[in-house]
Short mmCIF file of C-alpha atoms in Angstrom, two decimals:
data_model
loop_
_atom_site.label_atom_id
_atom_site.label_comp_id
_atom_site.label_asym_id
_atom_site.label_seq_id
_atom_site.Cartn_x
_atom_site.Cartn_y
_atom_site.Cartn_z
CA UNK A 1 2.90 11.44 -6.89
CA UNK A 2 -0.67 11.64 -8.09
CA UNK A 3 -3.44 10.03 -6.80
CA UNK A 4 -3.41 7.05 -9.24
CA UNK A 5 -0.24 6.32 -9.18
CA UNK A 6 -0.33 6.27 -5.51
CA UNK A 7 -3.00 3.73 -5.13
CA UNK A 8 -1.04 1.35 -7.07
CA UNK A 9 2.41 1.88 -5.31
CA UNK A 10 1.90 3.39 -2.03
CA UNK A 11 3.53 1.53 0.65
CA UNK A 12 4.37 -1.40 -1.80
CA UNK A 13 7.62 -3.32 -2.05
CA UNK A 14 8.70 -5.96 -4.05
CA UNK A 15 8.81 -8.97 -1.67
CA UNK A 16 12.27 -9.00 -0.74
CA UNK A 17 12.85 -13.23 -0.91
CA UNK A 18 11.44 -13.53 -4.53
CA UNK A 19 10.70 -10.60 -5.81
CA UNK A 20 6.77 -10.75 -5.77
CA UNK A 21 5.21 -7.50 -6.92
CA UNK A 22 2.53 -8.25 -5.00
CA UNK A 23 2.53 -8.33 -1.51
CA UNK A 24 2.56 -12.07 -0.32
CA UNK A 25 -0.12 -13.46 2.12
CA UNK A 26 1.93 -14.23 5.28
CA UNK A 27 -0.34 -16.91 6.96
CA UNK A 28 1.71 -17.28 10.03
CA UNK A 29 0.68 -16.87 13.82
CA UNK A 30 4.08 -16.70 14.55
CA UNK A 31 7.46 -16.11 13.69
CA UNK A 32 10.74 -17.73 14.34
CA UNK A 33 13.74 -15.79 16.63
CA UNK A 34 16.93 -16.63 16.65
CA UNK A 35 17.31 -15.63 20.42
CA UNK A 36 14.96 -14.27 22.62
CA UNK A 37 14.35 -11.13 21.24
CA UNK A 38 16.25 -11.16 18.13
CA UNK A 39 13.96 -11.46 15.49
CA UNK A 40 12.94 -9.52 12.19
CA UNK A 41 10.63 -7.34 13.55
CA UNK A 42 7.95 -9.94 13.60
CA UNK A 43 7.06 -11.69 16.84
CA UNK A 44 3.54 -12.68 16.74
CA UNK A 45 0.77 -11.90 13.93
CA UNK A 46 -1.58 -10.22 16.42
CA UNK A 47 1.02 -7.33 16.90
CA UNK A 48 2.44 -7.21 13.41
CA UNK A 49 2.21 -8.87 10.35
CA UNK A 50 4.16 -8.48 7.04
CA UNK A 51 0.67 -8.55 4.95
CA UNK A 52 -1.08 -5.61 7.36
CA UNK A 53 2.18 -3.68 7.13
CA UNK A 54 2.25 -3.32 3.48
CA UNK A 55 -1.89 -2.35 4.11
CA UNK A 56 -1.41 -0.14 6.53
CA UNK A 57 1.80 2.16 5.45
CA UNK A 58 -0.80 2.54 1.73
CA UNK A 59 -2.99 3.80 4.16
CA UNK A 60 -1.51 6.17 5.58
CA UNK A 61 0.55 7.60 2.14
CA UNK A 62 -3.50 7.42 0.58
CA UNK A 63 -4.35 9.76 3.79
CA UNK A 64 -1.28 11.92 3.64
CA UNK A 65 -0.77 10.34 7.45
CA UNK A 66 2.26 9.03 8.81
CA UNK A 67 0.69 5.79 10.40
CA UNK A 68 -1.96 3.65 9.22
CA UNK A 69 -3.56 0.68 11.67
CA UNK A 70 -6.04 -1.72 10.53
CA UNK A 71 -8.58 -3.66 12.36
CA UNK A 72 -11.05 -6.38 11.84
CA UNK A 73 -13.91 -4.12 11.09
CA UNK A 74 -14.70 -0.18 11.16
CA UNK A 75 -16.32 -0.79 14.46
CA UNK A 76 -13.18 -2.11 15.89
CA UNK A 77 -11.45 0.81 14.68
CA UNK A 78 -14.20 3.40 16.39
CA UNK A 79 -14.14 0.96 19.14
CA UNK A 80 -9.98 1.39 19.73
CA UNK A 81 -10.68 5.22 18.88
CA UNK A 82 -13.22 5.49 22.03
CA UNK A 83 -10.73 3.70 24.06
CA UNK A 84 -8.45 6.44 24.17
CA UNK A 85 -10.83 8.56 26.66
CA UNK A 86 -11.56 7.77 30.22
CA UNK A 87 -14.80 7.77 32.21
CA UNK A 88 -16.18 11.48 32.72
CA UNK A 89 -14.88 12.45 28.82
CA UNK A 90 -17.47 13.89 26.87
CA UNK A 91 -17.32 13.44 22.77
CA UNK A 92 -19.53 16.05 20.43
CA UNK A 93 -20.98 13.86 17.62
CA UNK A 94 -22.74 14.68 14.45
CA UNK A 95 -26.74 13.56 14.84
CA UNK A 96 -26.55 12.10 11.37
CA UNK A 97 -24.38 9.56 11.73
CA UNK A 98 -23.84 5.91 10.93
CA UNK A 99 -26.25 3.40 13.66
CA UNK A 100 -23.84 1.16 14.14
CA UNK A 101 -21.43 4.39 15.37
CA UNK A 102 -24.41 5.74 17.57
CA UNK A 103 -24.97 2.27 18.75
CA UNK A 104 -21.34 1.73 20.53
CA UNK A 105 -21.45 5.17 21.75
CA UNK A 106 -24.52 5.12 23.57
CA UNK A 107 -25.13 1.42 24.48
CA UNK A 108 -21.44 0.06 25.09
CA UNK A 109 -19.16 3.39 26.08
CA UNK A 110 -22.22 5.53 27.80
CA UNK A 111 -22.15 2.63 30.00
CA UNK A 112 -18.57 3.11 31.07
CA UNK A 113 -19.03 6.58 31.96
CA UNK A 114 -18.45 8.34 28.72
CA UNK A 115 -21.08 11.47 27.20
CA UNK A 116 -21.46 11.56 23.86
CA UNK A 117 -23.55 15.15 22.94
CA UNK A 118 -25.63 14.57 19.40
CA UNK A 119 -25.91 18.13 17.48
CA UNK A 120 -26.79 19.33 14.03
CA UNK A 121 -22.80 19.90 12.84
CA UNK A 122 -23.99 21.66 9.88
CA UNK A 123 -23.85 24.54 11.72
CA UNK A 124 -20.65 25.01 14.11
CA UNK A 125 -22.20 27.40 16.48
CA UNK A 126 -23.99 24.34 17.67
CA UNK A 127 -20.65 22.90 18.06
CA UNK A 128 -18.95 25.31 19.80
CA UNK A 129 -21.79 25.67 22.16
CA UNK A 130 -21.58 21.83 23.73
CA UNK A 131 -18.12 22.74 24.39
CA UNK A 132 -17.31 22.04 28.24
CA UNK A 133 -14.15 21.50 30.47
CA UNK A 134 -15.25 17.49 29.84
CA UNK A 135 -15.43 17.67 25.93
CA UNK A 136 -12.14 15.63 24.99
CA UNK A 137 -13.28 14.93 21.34
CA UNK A 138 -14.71 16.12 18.04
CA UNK A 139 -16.59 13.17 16.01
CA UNK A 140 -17.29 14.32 12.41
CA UNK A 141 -19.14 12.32 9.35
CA UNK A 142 -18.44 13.96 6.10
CA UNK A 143 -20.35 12.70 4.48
CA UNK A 144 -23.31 11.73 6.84
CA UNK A 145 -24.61 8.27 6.85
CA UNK A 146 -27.84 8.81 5.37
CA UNK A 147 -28.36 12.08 4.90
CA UNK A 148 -25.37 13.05 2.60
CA UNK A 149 -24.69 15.71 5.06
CA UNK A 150 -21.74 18.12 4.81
CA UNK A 151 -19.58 19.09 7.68
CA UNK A 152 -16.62 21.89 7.74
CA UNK A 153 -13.82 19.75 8.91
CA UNK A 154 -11.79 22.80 8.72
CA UNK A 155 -14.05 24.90 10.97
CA UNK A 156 -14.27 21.54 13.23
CA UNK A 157 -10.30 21.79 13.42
CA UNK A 158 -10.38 25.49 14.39
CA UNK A 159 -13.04 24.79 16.87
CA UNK A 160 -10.94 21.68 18.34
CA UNK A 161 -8.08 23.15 18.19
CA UNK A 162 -9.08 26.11 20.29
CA UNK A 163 -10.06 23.63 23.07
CA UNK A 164 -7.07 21.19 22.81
CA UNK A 165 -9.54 18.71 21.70
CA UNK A 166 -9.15 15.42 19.28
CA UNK A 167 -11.05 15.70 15.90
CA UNK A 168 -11.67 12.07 14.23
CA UNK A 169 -13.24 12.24 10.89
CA UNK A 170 -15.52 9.18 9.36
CA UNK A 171 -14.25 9.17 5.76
CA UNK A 172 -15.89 6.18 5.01
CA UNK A 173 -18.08 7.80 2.26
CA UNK A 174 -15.65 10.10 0.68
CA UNK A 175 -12.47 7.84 0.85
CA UNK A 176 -9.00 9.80 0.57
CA UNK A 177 -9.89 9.77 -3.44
CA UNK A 178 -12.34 12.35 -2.32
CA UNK A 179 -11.47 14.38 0.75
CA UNK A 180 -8.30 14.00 3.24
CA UNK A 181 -9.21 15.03 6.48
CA UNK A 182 -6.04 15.46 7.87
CA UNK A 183 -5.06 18.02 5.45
CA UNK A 184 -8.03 19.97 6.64
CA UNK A 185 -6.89 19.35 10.08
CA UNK A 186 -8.24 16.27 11.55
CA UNK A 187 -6.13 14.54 14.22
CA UNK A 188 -7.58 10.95 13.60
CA UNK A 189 -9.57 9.49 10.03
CA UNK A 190 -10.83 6.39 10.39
CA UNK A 191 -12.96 3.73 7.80
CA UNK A 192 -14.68 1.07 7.13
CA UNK A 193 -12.52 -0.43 4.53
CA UNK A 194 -15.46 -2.87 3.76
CA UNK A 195 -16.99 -0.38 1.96
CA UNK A 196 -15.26 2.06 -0.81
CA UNK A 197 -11.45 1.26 -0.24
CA UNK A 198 -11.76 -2.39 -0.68
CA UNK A 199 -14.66 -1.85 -2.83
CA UNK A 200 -15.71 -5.28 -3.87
CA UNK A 201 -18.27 -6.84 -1.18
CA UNK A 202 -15.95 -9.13 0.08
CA UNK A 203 -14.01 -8.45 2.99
CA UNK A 204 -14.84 -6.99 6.54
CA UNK A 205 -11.98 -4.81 7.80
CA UNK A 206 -11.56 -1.00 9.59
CA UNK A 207 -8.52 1.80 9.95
CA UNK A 208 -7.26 4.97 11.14
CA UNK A 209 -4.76 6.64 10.30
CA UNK A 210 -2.96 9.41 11.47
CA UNK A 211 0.72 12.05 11.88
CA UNK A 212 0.96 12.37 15.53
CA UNK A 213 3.59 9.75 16.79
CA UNK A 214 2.35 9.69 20.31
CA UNK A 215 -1.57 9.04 18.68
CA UNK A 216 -0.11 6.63 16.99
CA UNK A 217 1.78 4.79 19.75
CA UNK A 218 -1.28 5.26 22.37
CA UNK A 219 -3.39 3.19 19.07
CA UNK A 220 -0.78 0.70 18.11
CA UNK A 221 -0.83 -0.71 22.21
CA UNK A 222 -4.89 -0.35 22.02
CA UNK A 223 -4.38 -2.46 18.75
CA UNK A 224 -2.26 -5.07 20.10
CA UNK A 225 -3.70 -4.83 23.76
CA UNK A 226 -7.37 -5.20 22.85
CA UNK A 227 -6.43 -7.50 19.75
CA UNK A 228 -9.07 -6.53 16.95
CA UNK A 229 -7.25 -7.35 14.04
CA UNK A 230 -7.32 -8.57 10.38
CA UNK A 231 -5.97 -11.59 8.69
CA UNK A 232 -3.44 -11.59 6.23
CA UNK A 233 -6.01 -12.69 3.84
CA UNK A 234 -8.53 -10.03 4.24
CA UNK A 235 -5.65 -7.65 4.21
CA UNK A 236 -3.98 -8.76 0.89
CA UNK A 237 -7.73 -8.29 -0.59
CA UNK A 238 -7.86 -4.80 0.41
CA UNK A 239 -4.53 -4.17 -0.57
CA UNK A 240 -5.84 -5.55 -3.67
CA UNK A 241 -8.73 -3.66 -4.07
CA UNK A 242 -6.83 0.21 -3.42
CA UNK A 243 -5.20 -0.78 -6.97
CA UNK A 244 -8.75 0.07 -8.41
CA UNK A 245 -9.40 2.77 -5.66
CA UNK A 246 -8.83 5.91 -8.15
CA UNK A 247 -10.67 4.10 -11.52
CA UNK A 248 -13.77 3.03 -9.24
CA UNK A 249 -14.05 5.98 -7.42
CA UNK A 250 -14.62 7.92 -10.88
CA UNK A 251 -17.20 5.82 -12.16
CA UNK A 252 -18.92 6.33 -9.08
CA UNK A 253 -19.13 9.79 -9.02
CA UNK A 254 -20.22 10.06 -12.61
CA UNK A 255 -22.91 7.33 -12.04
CA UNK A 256 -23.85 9.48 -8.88
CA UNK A 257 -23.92 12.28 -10.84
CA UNK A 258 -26.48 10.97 -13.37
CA UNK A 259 -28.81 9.34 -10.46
CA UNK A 260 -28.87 12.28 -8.57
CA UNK A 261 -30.21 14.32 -11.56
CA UNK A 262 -32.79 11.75 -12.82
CA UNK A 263 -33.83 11.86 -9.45
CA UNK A 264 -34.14 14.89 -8.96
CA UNK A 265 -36.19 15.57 -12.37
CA UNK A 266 -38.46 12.32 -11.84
CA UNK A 267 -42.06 13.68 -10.90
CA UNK A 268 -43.03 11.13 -7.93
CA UNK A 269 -39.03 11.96 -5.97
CA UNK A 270 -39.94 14.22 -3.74
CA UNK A 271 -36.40 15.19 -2.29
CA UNK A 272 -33.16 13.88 -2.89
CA UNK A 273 -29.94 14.39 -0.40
CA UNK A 274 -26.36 14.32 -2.64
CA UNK A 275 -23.64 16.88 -2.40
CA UNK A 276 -23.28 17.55 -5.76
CA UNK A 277 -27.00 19.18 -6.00
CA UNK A 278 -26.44 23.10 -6.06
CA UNK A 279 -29.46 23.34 -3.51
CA UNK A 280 -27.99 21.17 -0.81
CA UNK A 281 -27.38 22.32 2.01
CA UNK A 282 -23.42 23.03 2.66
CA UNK A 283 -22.78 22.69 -1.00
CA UNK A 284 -20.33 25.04 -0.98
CA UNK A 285 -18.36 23.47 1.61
CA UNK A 286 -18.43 20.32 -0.08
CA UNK A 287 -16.94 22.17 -3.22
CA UNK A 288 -14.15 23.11 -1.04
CA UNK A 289 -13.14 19.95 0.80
CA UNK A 290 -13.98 17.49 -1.95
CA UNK A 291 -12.52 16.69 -5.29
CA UNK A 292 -16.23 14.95 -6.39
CA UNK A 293 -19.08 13.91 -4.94
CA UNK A 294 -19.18 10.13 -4.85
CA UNK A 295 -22.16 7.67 -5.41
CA UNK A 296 -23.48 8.13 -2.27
CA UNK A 297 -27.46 9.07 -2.84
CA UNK A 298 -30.45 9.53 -0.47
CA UNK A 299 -34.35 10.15 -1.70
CA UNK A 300 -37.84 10.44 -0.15
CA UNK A 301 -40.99 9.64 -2.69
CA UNK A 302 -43.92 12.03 -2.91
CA UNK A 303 -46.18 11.51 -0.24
CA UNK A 304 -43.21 9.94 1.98
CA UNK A 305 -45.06 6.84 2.63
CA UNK A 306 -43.17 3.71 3.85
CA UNK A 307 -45.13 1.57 1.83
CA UNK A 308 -43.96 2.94 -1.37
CA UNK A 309 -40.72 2.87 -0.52
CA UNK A 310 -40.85 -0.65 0.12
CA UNK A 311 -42.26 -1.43 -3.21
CA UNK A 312 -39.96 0.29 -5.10
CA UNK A 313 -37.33 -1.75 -2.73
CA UNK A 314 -38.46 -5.03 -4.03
CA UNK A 315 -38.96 -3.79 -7.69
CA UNK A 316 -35.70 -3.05 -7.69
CA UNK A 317 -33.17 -5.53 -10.19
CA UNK A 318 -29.81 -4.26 -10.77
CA UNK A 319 -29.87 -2.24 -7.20
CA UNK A 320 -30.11 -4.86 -4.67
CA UNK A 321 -31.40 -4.57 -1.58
CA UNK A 322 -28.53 -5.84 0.84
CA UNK A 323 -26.55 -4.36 4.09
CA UNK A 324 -23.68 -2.16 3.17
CA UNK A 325 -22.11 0.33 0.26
CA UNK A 326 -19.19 1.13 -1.86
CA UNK A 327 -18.88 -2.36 -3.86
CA UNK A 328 -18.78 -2.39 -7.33
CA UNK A 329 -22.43 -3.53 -7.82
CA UNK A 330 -25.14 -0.92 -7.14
CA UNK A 331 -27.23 -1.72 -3.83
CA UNK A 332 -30.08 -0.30 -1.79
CA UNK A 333 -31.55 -0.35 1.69
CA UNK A 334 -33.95 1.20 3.62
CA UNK A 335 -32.14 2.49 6.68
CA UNK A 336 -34.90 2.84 8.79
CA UNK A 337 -35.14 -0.87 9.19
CA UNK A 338 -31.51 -1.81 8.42
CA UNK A 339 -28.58 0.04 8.48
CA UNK A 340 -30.19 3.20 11.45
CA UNK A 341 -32.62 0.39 13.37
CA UNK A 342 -30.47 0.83 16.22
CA UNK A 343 -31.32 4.82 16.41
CA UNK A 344 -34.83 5.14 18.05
CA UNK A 345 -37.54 6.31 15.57
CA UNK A 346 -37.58 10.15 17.57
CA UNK A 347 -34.13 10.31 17.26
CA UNK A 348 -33.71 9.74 13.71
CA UNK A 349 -37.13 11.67 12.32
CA UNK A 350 -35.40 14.57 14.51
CA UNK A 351 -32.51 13.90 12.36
CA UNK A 352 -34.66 13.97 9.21
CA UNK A 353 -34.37 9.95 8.76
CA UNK A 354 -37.74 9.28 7.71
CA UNK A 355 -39.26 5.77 7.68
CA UNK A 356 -39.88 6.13 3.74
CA UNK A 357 -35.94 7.05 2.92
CA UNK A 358 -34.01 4.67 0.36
CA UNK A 359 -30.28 5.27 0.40
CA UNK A 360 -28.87 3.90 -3.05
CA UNK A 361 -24.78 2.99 -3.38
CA UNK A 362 -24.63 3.62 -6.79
CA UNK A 363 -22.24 1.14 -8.60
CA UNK A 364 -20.04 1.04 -11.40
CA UNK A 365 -22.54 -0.33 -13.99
CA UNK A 366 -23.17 0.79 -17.24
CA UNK A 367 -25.30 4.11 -16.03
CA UNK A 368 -28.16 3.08 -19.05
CA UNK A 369 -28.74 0.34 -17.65
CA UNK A 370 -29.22 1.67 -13.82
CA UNK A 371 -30.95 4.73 -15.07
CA UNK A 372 -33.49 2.35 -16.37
CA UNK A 373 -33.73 0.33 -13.39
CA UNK A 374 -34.99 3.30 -11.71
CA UNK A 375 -37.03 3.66 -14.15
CA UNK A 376 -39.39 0.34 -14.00
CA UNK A 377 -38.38 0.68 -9.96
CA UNK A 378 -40.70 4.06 -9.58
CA UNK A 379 -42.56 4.09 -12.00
#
């Protein structure tokens, strides 16, 4: 099945009392049994739920997984993830990565006893190197969250492999439409669906998916145990959303496309970080392990003052300056201040998050009129 024709049928059955082609919204907390434990495989909508199902087996089909769970944002997903290890663990993490991941790591899990190790993935040797008899887990962002950063998930899977450790992959950015980490050998993927997947600024929601039955069955009891989980409501919108997944996605990565080389050609950009650009670093890989290069852009001004930056913010009219990525409509932030706040200033200029960065989701507008945005934007 190709990719398009997946996103409209994976994991999608007629529904079976009236024939519905699309999935009904099961707004139930509960669910009749004829005797105590005979039922329909439904007990209670915090463990299942006929609307997540049909979510989470598209899920995993999109992710060539066997077992997709969903949960009531990405952080719940990375929280259930984390939950996994036990106090003394240590997980190696990319130092470009998302603040709201660095956040939970270091101010809610450090506190439990858990070592996260913050390295430049870019280049495995650094990798391999924080490697110890506590390392339990691999945490790759491909790609990174600013940055645009590229990571080898393959050489991450030979690396964890080789250590019996747990690779999870962040493929919030790429979406399956892009890259599918467990092909490369990932153990875990996990997303926020609020962004790409569901694609339409409207719902909150997270999931991981993955093949391994016992992963899946150590998840599924964190899922129901810990019980951060979606509606039926915000699940039939995603569902709803994946049916666009393969169209979007396109127009995305052309409109990225375009941006990235305006950008790159306009006189007062001083750098600009997308995947696609020949001259980024870990192009190649990228080229490998992705299909495109999504909409995804990052750029510093000439003279990498924060005050520019912030004017061209506010000039902005078609991008607009809000939380968040992967809707439809094109939007911009500074991360410094909104989406990386949480990641002290050292940390992220070591990184190479500079105060004056703009990340831009580019949307699925007509690219004339976005170019031209830009345009009036910079000057």
């Amino acid at each position: 099945m190709k990719f398009g024709t997946k996103a409209i049928h994976a994991g999608i059955e007629p529904d079976p009392t009236t024939g519905a082609i699309m999935t009904p919204i099961y707004q139930t907390s509960t669910y009749v049994q004829r005797s105590p434990g005979d039922h329909k495989g439904y007990e209670y909508s915090r463990t299942h739920n006929p609307t997540r199902t049909a979510l989470q087996n598209a899920l995993a089909e999109l992710e060539n997984g066997k077992h997709g769970l969903c949960f009531a944002s990405g952080m719940a997903a990375i929280d259930a993830i984390i939950k996994m290890l036990k106090p003394g663990d240590e997980v190696i993490s990319t130092n470009d990565l998302y603040g709201g991941s660095y956040r939970i790591f270091t101010k809610i899990f450090a506190n439990y006893g858990l070592k996260f190790h913050f390295t430049d993935m870019s280049d495995l040797s650094k990798v391999e190197a924080l490697v110890n008899e506590n390392t339990r887990m691999i945490w790759v962002e491909t790609p990174t969250n600013p940055l645009l950063n590229i990571i080898d998930i393959k050489g991450c899977a030979a690396i964890a492999k080789k250590h019996n450790l747990l690779l999870v992959a962040d493929n919030t950015f790429a979406t399956p439409y892009l890259q599918t980490p467990l092909d490369l050998g990932a153990d875990i993927v996990m997303h926020s669906l609020t962004k790409y997947m569901a694609g339409h600024s409207d719902v909150v929601m997270g999931a991981v998916v993955v093949k391994d039955d016992e992963l899946h069955e150590k998840l599924a009891f964190i899922q129901n145990a810990c019980g951060g989980t979606p509606g039926p409501q915000d699940c039939f919108l995603v569902l709803r959303g994946i049916k666009t997944l393969h169209i979007r996605m396109e127009r995305h990565c052309e409109n990225g496309r375009a941006v990235a080389q305006y950008l790159k050609n306009h006189d007062k950009v001083e750098k600009v970080f997308w995947p696609g650009l020949e001259d980024h670093p870990n192009h190649q890989v990228a080229k490998e392990q992705m299909r495109s290069y999504g909409g995804m852009i990052s750029f510093v001004l000439k003279g990498d003052r924060m005050e520019d930056a912030i004017q061209v913010l506010e000039r902005f009219k078609y991008f607009s300056l809000a939380e968040s990525l992967g809707g439809v409509e094109s939007l911009c932030g500074h991360p410094a201040s909104m989406t990386h706040a949480s990641i002290p200033g050292a940390e992220r200029l070591k990184a190479g998050l500079s105060d004056s960065l703009i990340r831009l989701s580019v949307g699925i507008e007509d690219i004339e009129d976005l170019l031209a945005d830009l345009e009036q934007a910079i000057g």
